């Protein structure tokens, strides 16, 4: 009789399960192929609905990023939005190729793709406008800091030579410029355009005071500082104008983008509605006997799966029990229990080989133990004999003395 090893037993079981699974699968294919076009349409519409649902779920990330940007505008959020739109467009393209032109939602998918293209273009434009806005903000800070520094230099130079008029006008210019910078910072925080108008008025007053200093300080060493301050004030106003234009562009683009988002969300809702309606209608029209084949296929598949699980569980339980027994016997032999009777010596698989090897080790251990005991006894006898001889020699020496 031929005995199989554990590996062959496992492979044999897997082959049997595969044969059963293949038989059930073949049966399902045979039944399905004879269902006709209506059965194919049933699965196609079900798949279409699931794909549209998945597309709608992915689009929620786009809507969330847009709301995040509205609450806290940043270039990083716009970059994330562009990436999400690209992913969504890719999914729409795959869906169009998968469903083909015969699908009932082909027109809506094309409309969605057009909207997403416009959406993506405007987001890229908004990113550029946001970059300009950020650059203008940085320029305002740099120019403002330099203008205050140069104005203070004018005031100090005027005080140094006793020019109280220039020092007074310089202080007025400095105060108005600092107030203007405060208004600009408040505008960046709140977006209130009236703050920029107030800043412009203060900058105009500051520029007028600096112009009076320039006229009065002709041929004086700090006139060059005053001229530089006037240039910086003019540059500050120019950047404010750029900031205003960038803000207007950003607001216009965001309004357009929000409109794209509303349209895209509406199209996705219509896609889901159409797909769900078609799927529901098709389910209602599908004959009961066609659905029964699917149920039969599912039951047969479940039975094969259950049989495989039960068989696997039983095999694993027996294997674990045998391995646990072998481990216990190994530990006993390792602890010096050489009188143990090793089980499984008659097995013809790997566990039998382990048992026979363990039995050899047990016998060798028992033999080594017996030899050790015998050597110990002989050593003890030699020691006793030597001790007796030593005592006799000692007694003889005492008599000779």
Short mmCIF file of C-alpha atoms in Angstrom, two decimals:
data_model
loop_
_atom_site.label_atom_id
_atom_site.label_comp_id
_atom_site.label_asym_id
_atom_site.label_seq_id
_atom_site.Cartn_x
_atom_site.Cartn_y
_atom_site.Cartn_z
CA UNK A 1 0.00 0.00 0.00
CA UNK A 2 1.40 3.36 -0.95
CA UNK A 3 1.45 6.03 1.77
CA UNK A 4 1.38 9.73 0.99
CA UNK A 5 3.48 12.37 2.77
CA UNK A 6 1.91 15.43 4.36
CA UNK A 7 2.82 17.58 1.38
CA UNK A 8 1.14 15.12 -1.00
CA UNK A 9 -1.91 14.93 1.25
CA UNK A 10 -2.23 18.72 1.22
CA UNK A 11 -1.70 18.91 -2.54
CA UNK A 12 -4.22 16.13 -3.05
CA UNK A 13 -6.82 17.95 -0.99
CA UNK A 14 -6.21 21.18 -2.90
CA UNK A 15 -6.56 19.38 -6.22
CA UNK A 16 -9.86 17.84 -5.13
CA UNK A 17 -11.17 21.23 -4.03
CA UNK A 18 -10.05 22.80 -7.28
CA UNK A 19 -11.78 20.08 -9.27
CA UNK A 20 -15.01 20.63 -7.31
CA UNK A 21 -14.73 24.41 -7.67
CA UNK A 22 -14.07 24.08 -11.39
CA UNK A 23 -17.07 21.78 -11.76
CA UNK A 24 -19.34 24.26 -9.97
CA UNK A 25 -17.90 27.16 -11.94
CA UNK A 26 -18.35 25.31 -15.23
CA UNK A 27 -21.92 24.58 -14.26
CA UNK A 28 -22.51 28.27 -13.57
CA UNK A 29 -21.00 29.29 -16.89
CA UNK A 30 -23.09 26.69 -18.72
CA UNK A 31 -26.27 27.96 -17.09
CA UNK A 32 -25.34 31.62 -17.65
CA UNK A 33 -24.45 31.21 -21.30
CA UNK A 34 -27.90 29.82 -21.93
CA UNK A 35 -29.64 32.71 -20.21
CA UNK A 36 -29.43 34.95 -23.26
CA UNK A 37 -28.87 38.69 -23.63
CA UNK A 38 -31.16 39.66 -20.74
CA UNK A 39 -28.92 37.93 -18.19
CA UNK A 40 -25.86 39.69 -19.62
CA UNK A 41 -27.66 43.02 -19.43
CA UNK A 42 -28.54 42.31 -15.79
CA UNK A 43 -24.88 42.02 -14.81
CA UNK A 44 -23.85 44.91 -17.03
CA UNK A 45 -26.31 47.32 -15.40
CA UNK A 46 -25.38 46.13 -11.92
CA UNK A 47 -21.72 46.74 -12.70
CA UNK A 48 -22.56 50.13 -14.18
CA UNK A 49 -24.36 51.20 -11.01
CA UNK A 50 -21.48 50.12 -8.78
CA UNK A 51 -18.94 51.96 -10.96
CA UNK A 52 -20.99 55.16 -10.96
CA UNK A 53 -21.37 54.93 -7.17
CA UNK A 54 -17.59 54.54 -6.84
CA UNK A 55 -17.01 57.54 -9.14
CA UNK A 56 -19.40 59.66 -7.08
CA UNK A 57 -17.66 58.63 -3.87
CA UNK A 58 -14.26 59.66 -5.27
CA UNK A 59 -15.66 63.01 -6.34
CA UNK A 60 -16.58 63.83 -2.74
CA UNK A 61 -12.83 64.35 -2.14
CA UNK A 62 -12.86 67.09 -4.81
CA UNK A 63 -15.78 68.84 -3.16
CA UNK A 64 -14.12 68.57 0.26
CA UNK A 65 -10.86 70.10 -1.01
CA UNK A 66 -12.77 72.98 -2.60
CA UNK A 67 -14.53 73.71 0.71
CA UNK A 68 -11.17 73.54 2.51
CA UNK A 69 -9.71 76.11 0.13
CA UNK A 70 -12.68 78.40 0.62
CA UNK A 71 -12.17 78.28 4.39
CA UNK A 72 -8.36 78.61 4.28
CA UNK A 73 -6.92 79.47 0.83
CA UNK A 74 -3.55 77.84 0.13
CA UNK A 75 -1.55 76.71 -2.89
CA UNK A 76 -1.12 73.24 -1.34
CA UNK A 77 -4.90 72.70 -1.28
CA UNK A 78 -5.17 73.76 -4.93
CA UNK A 79 -2.39 71.33 -5.93
CA UNK A 80 -4.29 68.57 -4.15
CA UNK A 81 -7.48 69.62 -5.93
CA UNK A 82 -5.77 69.45 -9.34
CA UNK A 83 -4.52 65.93 -8.59
CA UNK A 84 -7.99 64.80 -7.47
CA UNK A 85 -9.59 66.23 -10.61
CA UNK A 86 -7.04 64.42 -12.81
CA UNK A 87 -7.84 61.15 -11.02
CA UNK A 88 -11.59 61.72 -11.45
CA UNK A 89 -11.19 62.46 -15.16
CA UNK A 90 -9.17 59.28 -15.58
CA UNK A 91 -11.94 57.29 -13.88
CA UNK A 92 -14.54 58.85 -16.19
CA UNK A 93 -12.44 57.90 -19.23
CA UNK A 94 -12.11 54.30 -18.01
CA UNK A 95 -15.86 54.15 -17.37
CA UNK A 96 -16.58 55.43 -20.88
CA UNK A 97 -14.33 52.78 -22.43
CA UNK A 98 -15.77 50.02 -20.26
CA UNK A 99 -19.46 50.78 -20.85
CA UNK A 100 -19.14 51.67 -24.53
CA UNK A 101 -21.44 53.83 -26.63
CA UNK A 102 -24.49 51.62 -26.10
CA UNK A 103 -24.86 52.56 -22.44
CA UNK A 104 -27.80 54.73 -21.38
CA UNK A 105 -25.45 57.14 -19.54
CA UNK A 106 -22.92 57.79 -22.34
CA UNK A 107 -24.24 61.30 -22.95
CA UNK A 108 -24.09 62.26 -19.27
CA UNK A 109 -20.54 60.89 -18.97
CA UNK A 110 -19.42 63.06 -21.91
CA UNK A 111 -21.10 66.08 -20.29
CA UNK A 112 -19.37 65.30 -16.99
CA UNK A 113 -16.00 64.99 -18.72
CA UNK A 114 -16.44 68.40 -20.39
CA UNK A 115 -17.34 70.00 -17.05
CA UNK A 116 -14.34 68.43 -15.34
CA UNK A 117 -12.02 69.72 -18.07
CA UNK A 118 -13.27 73.28 -17.53
CA UNK A 119 -13.09 72.72 -13.76
CA UNK A 120 -9.45 71.64 -14.00
CA UNK A 121 -8.49 74.57 -16.27
CA UNK A 122 -9.98 77.13 -13.89
CA UNK A 123 -8.35 75.51 -10.85
CA UNK A 124 -4.94 75.81 -12.55
CA UNK A 125 -5.72 79.49 -13.26
CA UNK A 126 -6.78 79.96 -9.63
CA UNK A 127 -3.50 78.41 -8.50
CA UNK A 128 -1.59 80.97 -10.61
CA UNK A 129 -3.69 83.83 -9.19
CA UNK A 130 -3.09 82.51 -5.67
CA UNK A 131 0.66 82.46 -6.37
CA UNK A 132 0.54 86.09 -7.55
CA UNK A 133 -1.43 87.03 -4.45
CA UNK A 134 1.19 85.36 -2.25
CA UNK A 135 4.03 87.10 -4.07
CA UNK A 136 2.27 90.46 -3.69
CA UNK A 137 1.83 89.79 0.04
CA UNK A 138 5.57 89.07 0.38
CA UNK A 139 6.48 92.20 -1.59
CA UNK A 140 4.26 94.33 0.63
CA UNK A 141 6.03 93.08 3.73
CA UNK A 142 9.49 93.66 2.25
CA UNK A 143 8.70 97.12 0.85
CA UNK A 144 6.91 98.17 4.05
CA UNK A 145 9.83 97.16 6.26
CA UNK A 146 12.34 98.98 4.04
CA UNK A 147 10.17 102.11 3.83
CA UNK A 148 9.89 102.34 7.63
CA UNK A 149 13.65 101.82 7.95
CA UNK A 150 14.44 104.64 5.47
CA UNK A 151 11.88 107.00 7.04
CA UNK A 152 13.46 106.48 10.46
CA UNK A 153 16.84 107.30 8.86
CA UNK A 154 15.43 110.60 7.55
CA UNK A 155 14.02 111.47 10.99
CA UNK A 156 17.30 110.70 12.76
CA UNK A 157 19.30 112.74 10.22
CA UNK A 158 16.92 115.70 10.59
CA UNK A 159 17.18 115.60 14.39
CA UNK A 160 20.96 115.42 14.10
CA UNK A 161 21.21 118.82 12.35
CA UNK A 162 18.28 120.42 14.15
CA UNK A 163 15.84 120.33 11.20
CA UNK A 164 12.66 120.10 13.27
CA UNK A 165 10.38 120.62 10.25
CA UNK A 166 11.75 117.58 8.42
CA UNK A 167 11.74 115.53 11.61
CA UNK A 168 8.09 116.45 12.25
CA UNK A 169 7.01 115.63 8.68
CA UNK A 170 9.00 112.43 8.81
CA UNK A 171 7.20 111.32 11.97
CA UNK A 172 3.83 112.07 10.36
CA UNK A 173 4.83 110.07 7.27
CA UNK A 174 6.03 107.20 9.44
CA UNK A 175 2.82 107.06 11.50
CA UNK A 176 0.59 107.10 8.38
CA UNK A 177 2.70 104.42 6.66
CA UNK A 178 2.57 102.14 9.71
CA UNK A 179 -1.22 102.60 9.96
CA UNK A 180 -1.51 101.78 6.25
CA UNK A 181 0.45 98.56 6.77
CA UNK A 182 -1.89 97.63 9.63
CA UNK A 183 -4.90 98.13 7.34
CA UNK A 184 -3.27 95.97 4.66
CA UNK A 185 -2.61 93.17 7.16
CA UNK A 186 -6.23 93.39 8.31
CA UNK A 187 -7.34 93.16 4.68
CA UNK A 188 -5.29 89.98 4.20
CA UNK A 189 -6.95 88.50 7.29
CA UNK A 190 -10.55 89.58 6.59
CA UNK A 191 -10.72 90.35 2.85
CA UNK A 192 -12.55 93.64 3.49
CA UNK A 193 -11.77 95.85 0.42
CA UNK A 194 -12.55 99.08 2.35
CA UNK A 195 -9.37 98.53 4.36
CA UNK A 196 -7.29 98.85 1.19
CA UNK A 197 -8.96 102.16 0.35
CA UNK A 198 -8.12 103.45 3.84
CA UNK A 199 -4.53 102.26 3.34
CA UNK A 200 -4.27 104.12 0.03
CA UNK A 201 -5.49 107.35 1.64
CA UNK A 202 -2.92 107.06 4.43
CA UNK A 203 -0.14 106.29 1.94
CA UNK A 204 -1.10 109.39 -0.07
CA UNK A 205 -0.80 111.56 3.06
CA UNK A 206 2.50 109.92 3.93
CA UNK A 207 3.80 110.56 0.41
CA UNK A 208 2.78 114.25 0.66
CA UNK A 209 4.75 114.68 3.89
CA UNK A 210 7.82 113.04 2.35
CA UNK A 211 7.53 115.31 -0.73
CA UNK A 212 7.62 118.38 1.54
CA UNK A 213 10.78 117.01 3.19
CA UNK A 214 12.40 116.54 -0.24
CA UNK A 215 11.59 120.13 -1.25
CA UNK A 216 12.95 121.51 2.03
CA UNK A 217 16.08 119.38 2.23
CA UNK A 218 17.68 120.28 -1.08
CA UNK A 219 21.45 119.81 -1.03
CA UNK A 220 21.22 118.15 2.41
CA UNK A 221 22.75 114.67 2.91
CA UNK A 222 19.54 112.93 3.96
CA UNK A 223 17.57 114.14 0.93
CA UNK A 224 18.51 110.89 -0.78
CA UNK A 225 16.83 108.95 2.05
CA UNK A 226 13.65 110.96 1.58
CA UNK A 227 13.68 110.33 -2.19
CA UNK A 228 14.09 106.58 -1.54
CA UNK A 229 11.14 106.67 0.89
CA UNK A 230 8.99 108.34 -1.76
CA UNK A 231 9.90 105.61 -4.26
CA UNK A 232 9.10 102.91 -1.73
CA UNK A 233 5.71 104.49 -0.97
CA UNK A 234 4.91 104.56 -4.68
CA UNK A 235 5.97 100.92 -5.00
CA UNK A 236 3.82 100.00 -2.02
CA UNK A 237 0.75 101.52 -3.68
CA UNK A 238 1.56 99.64 -6.92
CA UNK A 239 1.70 96.31 -5.08
CA UNK A 240 -1.61 97.10 -3.35
CA UNK A 241 -3.14 97.59 -6.80
CA UNK A 242 -1.73 94.19 -7.83
CA UNK A 243 -3.14 92.67 -4.66
CA UNK A 244 -6.56 94.11 -5.42
CA UNK A 245 -6.50 92.80 -9.00
CA UNK A 246 -5.34 89.38 -7.83
CA UNK A 247 -8.09 89.26 -5.21
CA UNK A 248 -10.73 90.16 -7.82
CA UNK A 249 -9.40 87.48 -10.17
CA UNK A 250 -9.37 84.87 -7.39
CA UNK A 251 -12.96 85.66 -6.38
CA UNK A 252 -14.14 85.48 -10.00
CA UNK A 253 -12.36 82.18 -10.59
CA UNK A 254 -13.66 80.68 -7.35
CA UNK A 255 -17.22 81.64 -8.32
CA UNK A 256 -16.76 79.92 -11.69
CA UNK A 257 -15.14 76.88 -10.07
CA UNK A 258 -17.93 76.59 -7.53
CA UNK A 259 -20.38 76.65 -10.44
CA UNK A 260 -18.44 73.81 -12.11
CA UNK A 261 -18.60 71.87 -8.87
CA UNK A 262 -22.36 72.30 -8.61
CA UNK A 263 -22.84 71.18 -12.23
CA UNK A 264 -20.55 68.16 -11.81
CA UNK A 265 -22.32 67.12 -8.60
CA UNK A 266 -25.68 67.45 -10.34
CA UNK A 267 -24.51 65.32 -13.29
CA UNK A 268 -23.19 62.64 -10.93
CA UNK A 269 -26.53 62.61 -9.11
CA UNK A 270 -28.33 62.14 -12.45
CA UNK A 271 -25.92 59.36 -13.41
CA UNK A 272 -26.66 57.51 -10.18
CA UNK A 273 -30.39 58.04 -10.64
CA UNK A 274 -30.38 56.77 -14.23
CA UNK A 275 -28.17 53.78 -13.41
CA UNK A 276 -30.26 52.85 -10.37
CA UNK A 277 -33.50 53.18 -12.33
CA UNK A 278 -32.20 51.01 -15.18
CA UNK A 279 -30.89 48.43 -12.72
CA UNK A 280 -34.18 48.31 -10.80
CA UNK A 281 -36.24 47.99 -13.99
CA UNK A 282 -34.01 45.22 -15.29
CA UNK A 283 -34.23 43.31 -12.01
CA UNK A 284 -38.03 43.48 -12.13
CA UNK A 285 -38.14 42.21 -15.72
CA UNK A 286 -35.70 39.37 -15.20
CA UNK A 287 -37.64 36.06 -15.06
CA UNK A 288 -37.64 34.18 -11.81
CA UNK A 289 -36.15 31.06 -13.35
CA UNK A 290 -33.13 33.04 -14.49
CA UNK A 291 -32.57 34.32 -11.01
CA UNK A 292 -32.88 30.76 -9.70
CA UNK A 293 -29.77 29.70 -11.65
CA UNK A 294 -27.79 32.40 -9.90
CA UNK A 295 -29.12 31.14 -6.58
CA UNK A 296 -28.21 27.56 -7.51
CA UNK A 297 -24.74 28.67 -8.48
CA UNK A 298 -24.35 30.55 -5.21
CA UNK A 299 -25.58 27.57 -3.15
CA UNK A 300 -23.26 25.17 -4.94
CA UNK A 301 -20.32 27.53 -4.50
CA UNK A 302 -21.17 27.95 -0.83
CA UNK A 303 -21.39 24.17 -0.38
CA UNK A 304 -17.97 23.67 -1.95
CA UNK A 305 -16.53 26.44 0.20
CA UNK A 306 -18.12 24.98 3.34
CA UNK A 307 -16.84 21.51 2.51
CA UNK A 308 -13.37 22.91 1.94
CA UNK A 309 -13.44 24.84 5.21
CA UNK A 310 -14.62 21.81 7.22
CA UNK A 311 -12.07 19.51 5.59
CA UNK A 312 -9.29 22.02 6.11
CA UNK A 313 -10.29 22.58 9.74
CA UNK A 314 -10.33 18.83 10.44
CA UNK A 315 -7.00 18.30 8.74
CA UNK A 316 -5.39 21.21 10.59
CA UNK A 317 -6.83 20.03 13.93
CA UNK A 318 -5.41 16.49 13.44
CA UNK A 319 -2.09 17.91 12.29
CA UNK A 320 -1.88 20.24 15.28
CA UNK A 321 -2.69 17.37 17.66
CA UNK A 322 0.00 15.15 16.14
CA UNK A 323 2.58 17.94 16.15
CA UNK A 324 1.74 18.85 19.78
CA UNK A 325 2.20 15.19 20.74
CA UNK A 326 5.57 15.04 18.96
CA UNK A 327 6.70 18.27 20.66
CA UNK A 328 5.71 16.91 24.10
CA UNK A 329 7.67 13.71 23.48
CA UNK A 330 10.69 15.72 22.28
CA UNK A 331 10.61 17.82 25.45
CA UNK A 332 10.36 14.66 27.60
CA UNK A 333 13.39 13.09 25.90
CA UNK A 334 15.29 16.38 26.19
CA UNK A 335 14.54 16.33 29.95
CA UNK A 336 16.03 12.81 30.29
CA UNK A 337 12.90 10.65 30.14
CA UNK A 338 14.41 7.85 28.05
CA UNK A 339 11.81 5.28 29.16
CA UNK A 340 9.16 7.08 27.10
CA UNK A 341 7.41 5.16 24.35
CA UNK A 342 7.45 7.30 21.20
CA UNK A 343 4.13 7.30 19.34
CA UNK A 344 3.62 7.36 15.59
CA UNK A 345 6.53 5.09 14.71
CA UNK A 346 4.40 3.30 12.15
CA UNK A 347 3.41 6.46 10.27
CA UNK A 348 4.66 6.68 6.68
CA UNK A 349 4.76 10.48 6.41
CA UNK A 350 7.02 13.24 7.74
CA UNK A 351 5.62 12.93 11.28
CA UNK A 352 6.56 9.23 11.22
CA UNK A 353 10.09 10.15 10.18
CA UNK A 354 10.31 12.59 13.09
CA UNK A 355 8.99 9.93 15.50
CA UNK A 356 11.54 7.35 14.33
CA UNK A 357 14.37 9.85 14.57
CA UNK A 358 13.21 10.78 18.08
CA UNK A 359 13.10 7.10 19.04
CA UNK A 360 16.71 6.70 17.89
CA UNK A 361 17.70 9.68 20.00
CA UNK A 362 15.80 8.23 22.97
CA UNK A 363 17.62 4.87 22.67
CA UNK A 364 20.98 6.56 22.28
CA UNK A 365 20.23 8.73 25.29
CA UNK A 366 19.23 5.68 27.35
CA UNK A 367 22.43 3.89 26.31
CA UNK A 368 24.54 6.94 27.16
CA UNK A 369 22.81 7.21 30.52
CA UNK A 370 23.49 3.55 31.28
CA UNK A 371 27.16 3.94 30.32
CA UNK A 372 27.43 7.02 32.49
CA UNK A 373 26.00 5.13 35.49
CA UNK A 374 28.36 2.21 34.88
CA UNK A 375 31.40 4.49 34.58
CA UNK A 376 30.35 6.27 37.74
CA UNK A 377 30.15 2.98 39.67
CA UNK A 378 33.58 1.87 38.43
CA UNK A 379 35.07 5.23 39.32
CA UNK A 380 33.62 4.99 42.82
CA UNK A 381 35.13 1.49 43.26
CA UNK A 382 38.56 2.74 42.17
CA UNK A 383 38.36 5.61 44.61
CA UNK A 384 37.38 3.27 47.50
CA UNK A 385 40.24 0.90 46.62
CA UNK A 386 42.77 3.72 46.51
CA UNK A 387 41.53 5.04 49.82
CA UNK A 388 41.95 1.54 51.42
CA UNK A 389 45.46 1.17 50.02
CA UNK A 390 46.37 4.60 51.31
CA UNK A 391 45.15 3.68 54.79
CA UNK A 392 47.19 0.46 54.77
CA UNK A 393 50.36 2.30 53.73
CA UNK A 394 49.80 4.87 56.44
CA UNK A 395 49.35 2.12 59.10
CA UNK A 396 52.54 0.36 57.93
CA UNK A 397 54.54 3.57 58.19
CA UNK A 398 53.37 4.15 61.72
CA UNK A 399 54.52 0.64 62.75
CA UNK A 400 57.97 1.12 61.22
CA UNK A 401 58.50 4.28 63.26
#
